[in-house]
Short mmCIF file of C-alpha atoms in Angstrom, two decimals:
data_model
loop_
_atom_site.label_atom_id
_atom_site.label_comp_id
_atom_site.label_asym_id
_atom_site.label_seq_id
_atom_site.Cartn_x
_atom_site.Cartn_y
_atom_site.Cartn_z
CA UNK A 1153 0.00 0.00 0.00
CA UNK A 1154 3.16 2.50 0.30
CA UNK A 1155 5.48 2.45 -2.44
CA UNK A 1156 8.87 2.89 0.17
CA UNK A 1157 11.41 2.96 -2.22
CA UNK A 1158 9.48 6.21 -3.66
CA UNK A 1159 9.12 7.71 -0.18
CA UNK A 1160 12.79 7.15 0.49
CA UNK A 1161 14.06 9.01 -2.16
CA UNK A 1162 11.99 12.18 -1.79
CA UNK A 1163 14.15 12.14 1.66
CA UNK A 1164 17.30 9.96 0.41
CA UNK A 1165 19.93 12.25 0.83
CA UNK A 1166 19.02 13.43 4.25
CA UNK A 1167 18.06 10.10 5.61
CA UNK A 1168 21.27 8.24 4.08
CA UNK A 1169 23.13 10.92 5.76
CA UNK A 1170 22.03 10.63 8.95
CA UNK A 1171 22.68 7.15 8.92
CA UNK A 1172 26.18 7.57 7.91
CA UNK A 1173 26.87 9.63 10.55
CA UNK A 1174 25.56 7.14 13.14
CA UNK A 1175 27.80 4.49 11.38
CA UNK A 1176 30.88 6.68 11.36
CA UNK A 1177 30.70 7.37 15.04
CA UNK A 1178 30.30 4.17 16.38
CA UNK A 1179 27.49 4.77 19.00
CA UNK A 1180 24.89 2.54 17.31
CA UNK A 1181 23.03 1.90 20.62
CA UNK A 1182 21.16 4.47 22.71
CA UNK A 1183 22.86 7.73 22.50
CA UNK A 1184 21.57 11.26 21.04
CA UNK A 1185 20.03 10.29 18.23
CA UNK A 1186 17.85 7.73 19.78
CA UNK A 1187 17.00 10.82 22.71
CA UNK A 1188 16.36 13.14 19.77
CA UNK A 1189 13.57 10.59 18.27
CA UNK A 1190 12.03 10.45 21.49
CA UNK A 1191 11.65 13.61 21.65
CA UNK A 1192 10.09 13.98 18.65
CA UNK A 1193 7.95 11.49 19.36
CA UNK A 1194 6.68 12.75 22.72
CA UNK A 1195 6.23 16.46 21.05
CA UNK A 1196 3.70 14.80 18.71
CA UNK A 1197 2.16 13.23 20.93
CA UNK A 1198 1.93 16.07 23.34
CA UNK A 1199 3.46 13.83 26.16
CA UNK A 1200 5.66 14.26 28.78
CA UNK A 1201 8.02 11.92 27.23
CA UNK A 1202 9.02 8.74 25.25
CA UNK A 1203 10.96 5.70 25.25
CA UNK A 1204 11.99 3.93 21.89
CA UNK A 1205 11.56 0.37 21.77
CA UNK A 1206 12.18 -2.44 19.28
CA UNK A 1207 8.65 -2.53 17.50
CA UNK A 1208 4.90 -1.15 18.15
CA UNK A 1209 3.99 -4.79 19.79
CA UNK A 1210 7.06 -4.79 22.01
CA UNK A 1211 5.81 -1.09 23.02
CA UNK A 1212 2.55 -2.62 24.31
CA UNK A 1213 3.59 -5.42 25.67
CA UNK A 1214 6.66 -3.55 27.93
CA UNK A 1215 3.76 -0.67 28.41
CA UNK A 1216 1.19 -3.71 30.01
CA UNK A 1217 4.39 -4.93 31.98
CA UNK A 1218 5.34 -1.29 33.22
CA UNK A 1219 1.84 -0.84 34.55
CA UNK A 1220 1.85 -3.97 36.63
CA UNK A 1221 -0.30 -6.61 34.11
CA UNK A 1222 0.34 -10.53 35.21
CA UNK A 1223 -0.50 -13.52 33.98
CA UNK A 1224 -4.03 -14.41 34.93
CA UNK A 1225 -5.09 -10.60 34.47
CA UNK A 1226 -7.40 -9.52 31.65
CA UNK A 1227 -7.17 -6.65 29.39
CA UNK A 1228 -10.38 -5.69 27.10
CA UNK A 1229 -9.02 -4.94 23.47
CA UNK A 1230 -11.71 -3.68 20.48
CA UNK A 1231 -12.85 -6.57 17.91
CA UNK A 1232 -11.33 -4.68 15.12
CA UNK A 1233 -7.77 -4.02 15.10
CA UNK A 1234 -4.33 -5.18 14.19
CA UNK A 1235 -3.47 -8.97 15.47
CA UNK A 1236 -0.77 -7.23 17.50
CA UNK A 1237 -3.07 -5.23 20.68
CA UNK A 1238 -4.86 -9.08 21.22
CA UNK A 1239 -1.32 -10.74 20.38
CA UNK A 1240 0.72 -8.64 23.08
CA UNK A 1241 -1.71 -9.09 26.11
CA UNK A 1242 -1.48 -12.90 25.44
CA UNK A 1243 2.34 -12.72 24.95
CA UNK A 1244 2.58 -11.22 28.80
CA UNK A 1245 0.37 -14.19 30.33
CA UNK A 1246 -2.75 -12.19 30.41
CA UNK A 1247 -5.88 -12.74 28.88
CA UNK A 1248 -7.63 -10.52 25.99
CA UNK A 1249 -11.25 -9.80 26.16
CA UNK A 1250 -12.85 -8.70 22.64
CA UNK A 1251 -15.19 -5.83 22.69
CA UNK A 1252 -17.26 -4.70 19.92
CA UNK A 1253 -17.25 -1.71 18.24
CA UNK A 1254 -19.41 1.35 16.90
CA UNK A 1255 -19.99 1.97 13.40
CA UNK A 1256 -16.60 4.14 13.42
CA UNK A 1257 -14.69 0.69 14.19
CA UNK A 1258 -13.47 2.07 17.32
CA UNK A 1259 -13.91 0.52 21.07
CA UNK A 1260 -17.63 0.66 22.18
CA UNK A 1261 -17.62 1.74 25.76
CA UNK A 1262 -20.60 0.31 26.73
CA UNK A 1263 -19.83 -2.93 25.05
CA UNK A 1264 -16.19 -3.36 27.06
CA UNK A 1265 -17.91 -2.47 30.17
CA UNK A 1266 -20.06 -5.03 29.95
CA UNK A 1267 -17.37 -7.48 29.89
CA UNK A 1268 -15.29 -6.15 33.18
CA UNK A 1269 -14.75 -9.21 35.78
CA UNK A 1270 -12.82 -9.27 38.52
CA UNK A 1271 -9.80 -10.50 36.98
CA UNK A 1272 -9.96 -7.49 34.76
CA UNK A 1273 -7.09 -5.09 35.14
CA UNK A 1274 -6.69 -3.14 31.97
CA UNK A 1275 -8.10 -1.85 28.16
CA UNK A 1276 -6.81 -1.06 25.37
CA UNK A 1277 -8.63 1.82 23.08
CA UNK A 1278 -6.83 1.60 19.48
CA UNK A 1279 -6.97 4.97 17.50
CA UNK A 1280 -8.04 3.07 14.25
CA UNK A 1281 -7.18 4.03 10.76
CA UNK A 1282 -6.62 7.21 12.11
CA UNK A 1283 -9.25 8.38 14.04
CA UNK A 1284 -8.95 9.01 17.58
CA UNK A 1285 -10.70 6.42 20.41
CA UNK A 1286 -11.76 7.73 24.16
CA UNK A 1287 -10.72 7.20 27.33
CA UNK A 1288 -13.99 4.79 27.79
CA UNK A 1289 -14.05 5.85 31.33
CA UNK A 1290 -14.31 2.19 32.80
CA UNK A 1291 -12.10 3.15 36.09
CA UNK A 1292 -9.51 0.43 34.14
CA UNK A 1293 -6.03 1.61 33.53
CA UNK A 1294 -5.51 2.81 29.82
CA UNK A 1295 -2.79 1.86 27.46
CA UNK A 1296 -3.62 3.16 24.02
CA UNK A 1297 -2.79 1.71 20.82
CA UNK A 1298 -1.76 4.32 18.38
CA UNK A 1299 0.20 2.30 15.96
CA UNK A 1300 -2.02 4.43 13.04
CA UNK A 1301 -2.43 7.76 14.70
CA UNK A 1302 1.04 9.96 14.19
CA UNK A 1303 -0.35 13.13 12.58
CA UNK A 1304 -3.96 13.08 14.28
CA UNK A 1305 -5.08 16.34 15.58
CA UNK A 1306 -5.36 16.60 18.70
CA UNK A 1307 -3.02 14.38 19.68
CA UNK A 1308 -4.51 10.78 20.30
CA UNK A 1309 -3.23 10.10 24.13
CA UNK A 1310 -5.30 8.88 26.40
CA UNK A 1311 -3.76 6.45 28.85
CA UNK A 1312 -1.44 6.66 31.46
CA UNK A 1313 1.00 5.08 28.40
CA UNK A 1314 0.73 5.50 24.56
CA UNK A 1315 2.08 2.38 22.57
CA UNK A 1316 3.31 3.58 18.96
CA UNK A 1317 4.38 1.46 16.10
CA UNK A 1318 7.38 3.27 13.17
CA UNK A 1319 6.71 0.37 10.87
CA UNK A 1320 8.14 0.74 7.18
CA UNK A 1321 4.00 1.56 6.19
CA UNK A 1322 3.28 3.92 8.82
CA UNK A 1323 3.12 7.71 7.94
CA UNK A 1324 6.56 7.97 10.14
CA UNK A 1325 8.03 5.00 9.46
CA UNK A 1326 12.16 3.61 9.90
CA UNK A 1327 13.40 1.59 7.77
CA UNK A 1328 12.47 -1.82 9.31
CA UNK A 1329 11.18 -2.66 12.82
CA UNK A 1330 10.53 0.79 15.62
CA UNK A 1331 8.77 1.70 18.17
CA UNK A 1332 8.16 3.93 20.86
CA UNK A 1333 6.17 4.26 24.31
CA UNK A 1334 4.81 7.08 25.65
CA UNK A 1335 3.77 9.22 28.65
CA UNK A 1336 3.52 11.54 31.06
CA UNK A 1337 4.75 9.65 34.49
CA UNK A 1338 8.96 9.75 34.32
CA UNK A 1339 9.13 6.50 37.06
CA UNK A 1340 6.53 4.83 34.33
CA UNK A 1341 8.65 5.63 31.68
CA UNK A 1342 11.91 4.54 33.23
CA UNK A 1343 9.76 1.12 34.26
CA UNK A 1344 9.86 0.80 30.59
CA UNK A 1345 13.27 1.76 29.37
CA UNK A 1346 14.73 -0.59 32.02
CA UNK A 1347 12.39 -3.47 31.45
CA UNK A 1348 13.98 -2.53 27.66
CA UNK A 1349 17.02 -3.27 28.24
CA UNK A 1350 17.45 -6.69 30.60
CA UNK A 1351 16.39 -4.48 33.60
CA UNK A 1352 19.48 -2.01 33.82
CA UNK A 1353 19.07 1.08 34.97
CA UNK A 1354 21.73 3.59 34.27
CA UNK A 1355 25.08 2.46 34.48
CA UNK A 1356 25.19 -0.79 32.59
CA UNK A 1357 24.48 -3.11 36.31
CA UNK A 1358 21.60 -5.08 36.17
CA UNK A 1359 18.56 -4.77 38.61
CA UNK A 1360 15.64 -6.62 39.29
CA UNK A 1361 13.08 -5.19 37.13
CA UNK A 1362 9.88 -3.50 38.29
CA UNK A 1363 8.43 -5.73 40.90
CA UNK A 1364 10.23 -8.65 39.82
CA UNK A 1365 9.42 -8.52 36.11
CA UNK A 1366 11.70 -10.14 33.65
CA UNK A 1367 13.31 -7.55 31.42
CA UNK A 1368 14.85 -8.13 27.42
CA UNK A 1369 16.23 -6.12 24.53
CA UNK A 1370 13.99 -4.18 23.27
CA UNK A 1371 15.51 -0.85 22.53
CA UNK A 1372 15.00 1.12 19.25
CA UNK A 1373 18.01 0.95 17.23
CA UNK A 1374 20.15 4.32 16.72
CA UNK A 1375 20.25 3.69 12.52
CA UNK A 1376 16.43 3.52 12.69
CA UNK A 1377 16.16 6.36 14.92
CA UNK A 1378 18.44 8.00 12.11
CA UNK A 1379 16.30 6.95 9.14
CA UNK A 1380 12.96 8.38 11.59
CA UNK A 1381 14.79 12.05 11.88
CA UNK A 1382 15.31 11.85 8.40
CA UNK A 1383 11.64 11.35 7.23
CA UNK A 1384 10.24 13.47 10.47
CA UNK A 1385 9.93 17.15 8.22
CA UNK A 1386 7.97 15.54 5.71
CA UNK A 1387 5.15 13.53 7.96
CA UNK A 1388 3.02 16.85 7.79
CA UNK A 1389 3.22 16.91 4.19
CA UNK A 1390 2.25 13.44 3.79
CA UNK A 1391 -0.89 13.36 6.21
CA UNK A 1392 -1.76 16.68 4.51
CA UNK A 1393 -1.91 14.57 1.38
CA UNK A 1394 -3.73 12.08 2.51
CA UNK A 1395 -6.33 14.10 3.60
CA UNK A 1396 -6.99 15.68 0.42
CA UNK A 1397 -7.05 12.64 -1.25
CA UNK A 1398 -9.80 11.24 1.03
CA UNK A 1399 -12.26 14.29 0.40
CA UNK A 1400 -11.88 13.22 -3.42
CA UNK A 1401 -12.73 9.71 -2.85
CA UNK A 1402 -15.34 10.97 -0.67
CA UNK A 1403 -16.56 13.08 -3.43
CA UNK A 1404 -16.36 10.33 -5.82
CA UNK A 1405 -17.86 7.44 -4.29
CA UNK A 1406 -21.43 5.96 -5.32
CA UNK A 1407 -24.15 5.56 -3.08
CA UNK A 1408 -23.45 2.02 -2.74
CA UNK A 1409 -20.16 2.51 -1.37
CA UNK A 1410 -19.78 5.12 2.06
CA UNK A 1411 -16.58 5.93 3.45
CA UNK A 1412 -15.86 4.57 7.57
CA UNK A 1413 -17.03 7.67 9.85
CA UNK A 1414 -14.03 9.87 10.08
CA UNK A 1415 -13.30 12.28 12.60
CA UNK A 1416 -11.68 16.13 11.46
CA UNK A 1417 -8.34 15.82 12.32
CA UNK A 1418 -7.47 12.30 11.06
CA UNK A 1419 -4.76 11.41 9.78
CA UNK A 1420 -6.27 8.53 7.41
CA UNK A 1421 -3.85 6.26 8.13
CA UNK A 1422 -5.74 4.04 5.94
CA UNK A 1423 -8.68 4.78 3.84
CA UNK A 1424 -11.48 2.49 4.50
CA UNK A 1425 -15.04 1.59 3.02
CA UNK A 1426 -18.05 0.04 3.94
CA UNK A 1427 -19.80 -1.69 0.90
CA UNK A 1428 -22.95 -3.60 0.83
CA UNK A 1429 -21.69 -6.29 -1.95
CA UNK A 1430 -17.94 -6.46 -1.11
CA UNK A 1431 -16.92 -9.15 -3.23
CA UNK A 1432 -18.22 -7.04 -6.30
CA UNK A 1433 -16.14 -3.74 -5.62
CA UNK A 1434 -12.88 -6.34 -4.68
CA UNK A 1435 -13.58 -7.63 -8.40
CA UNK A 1436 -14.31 -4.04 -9.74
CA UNK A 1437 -11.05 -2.99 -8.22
CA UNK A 1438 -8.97 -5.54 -9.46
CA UNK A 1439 -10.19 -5.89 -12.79
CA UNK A 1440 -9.45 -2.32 -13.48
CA UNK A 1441 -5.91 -2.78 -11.74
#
């Protein structure tokens, strides 16, 4: 759905330079161009700050860890959404709850609240496609998923920690696996960068991590937090794009065929349709290419 190779050379010079520079000076993990990206990140976001983090399912599963999530917990996640926001509350030990959804695809609060048991510790709101989800005021700590919500004004943070994805395909995207958590609580976010990097805090001794949890490697490389502060100027431009383009399909579309309910400010991370015969418009489409 992104033609990379096309996006990397509107930036290629910038981008390949940063990443020299990185190579050249030998700090290739951590260091200031990983703390630069972070910052970045946490200015979009409007947060307090960020920690970068191997990939956008690593960033929710170290964001359930940080906030105390065990197995035998359960976390309510939305019915529609990447594999990932179900995949990393099972990966911890807990247990994912599916909630439906409202005709914007995004979490139904009445629908999760229905589902809250005892065991229930967490939920997970995903800004989908784009659009921003609520706080769905359950009295549940929130992690939100905003793996498809960089550019979405305002800012889509909601819980106490923001899990991001910088996939290849996503408006700010590295140049292989990235991602970032974010918030507003610095002993949170240090829960998370040490449960990043095999527990250690600071100077490179290793601790028990956060009430005993068991820490890994999970820290955002330094070349792909290069090739992210290479493509950062034009993620505006991009989203800007995107939203233009959607008021033409919008414009264009028959009767038959209604855009998903989106919110001013999206970023249309992805550009989505509800059809009443969708195995017709799938042929339509592909027949004409």
């Amino acid at each position: 759905m992104v033609d990379l190779a096309r996006r990397h050379a509107e930036v290629a010079d910038e981008v390949e330079d940063r990443v020299l520079q990185v190579l050249r000076s030998g700090r290739w993990v951590g260091g200031p161009v990983v703390a630069e990206a972070e910052a970045r990140l946490a200015g979009w976001l409007s947060r307090q700050g960020a920690v970068g983090v191997a990939s956008g399912t690593d960033a929710l599963m170290l964001a359930l860890q940080a906030v105390g999530i065990r197995p035998g917990d359960e976390v309510i996640v939305p019915a529609l959404t990447f594999f990932a926001t179900a995949g990393a509350v099972a990966a911890v030990g807990a247990t994912p709850v599916i909630a439906d959804v409202g005709e914007d695809g995004l979490l139904d609060p009445t629908a999760a609240g229905a589902l809250i048991s005892p065991r229930t510790r967490a939920v997970i709101p995903v800004h989908l496609f784009g659009n921003r989800a609520e706080d769905p005021g359950l009295g549940l700590t929130v992690i939100d998923d905003a793996a498809q919500a960089i550019g979405t004004t305002p800012p889509p943070s909601i819980g106490r920690l923001t899990a991001v994805s910088a996939y290849p395909t996503k408006s700010w995207g590295a140049a292989g696996d990235a991602g970032f958590v974010a918030g507003d609580e610095p002993e949170l976010l240090e829960a998370v960068r040490c449960l990043a990097s095999h527990g250690q805090r600071g100077a490179p001794h290793h601790h028990e991590a956060h009430d005993g949890q068991v820490g890994r490697a999970s820290r955002l490389d330094a070349i792909q937090a290069a090739v992210l502060l290479g493509h950062a100027d034009q993620v505006e431009a991009r989203i800007d794009r995107r939203r233009r383009l959607a008021d033409r399909y919008d414009a264009g579309l028959p009767a038959s065929i209604r855009p998903l309910p989106r919110q001013h400010g999206s970023s249309v991370h992805q550009y989505c349709v509800l059809a009443s015969d969708r195995a017709r418009v799938v042929a339509a489409l592909d027949e004409a290419g």
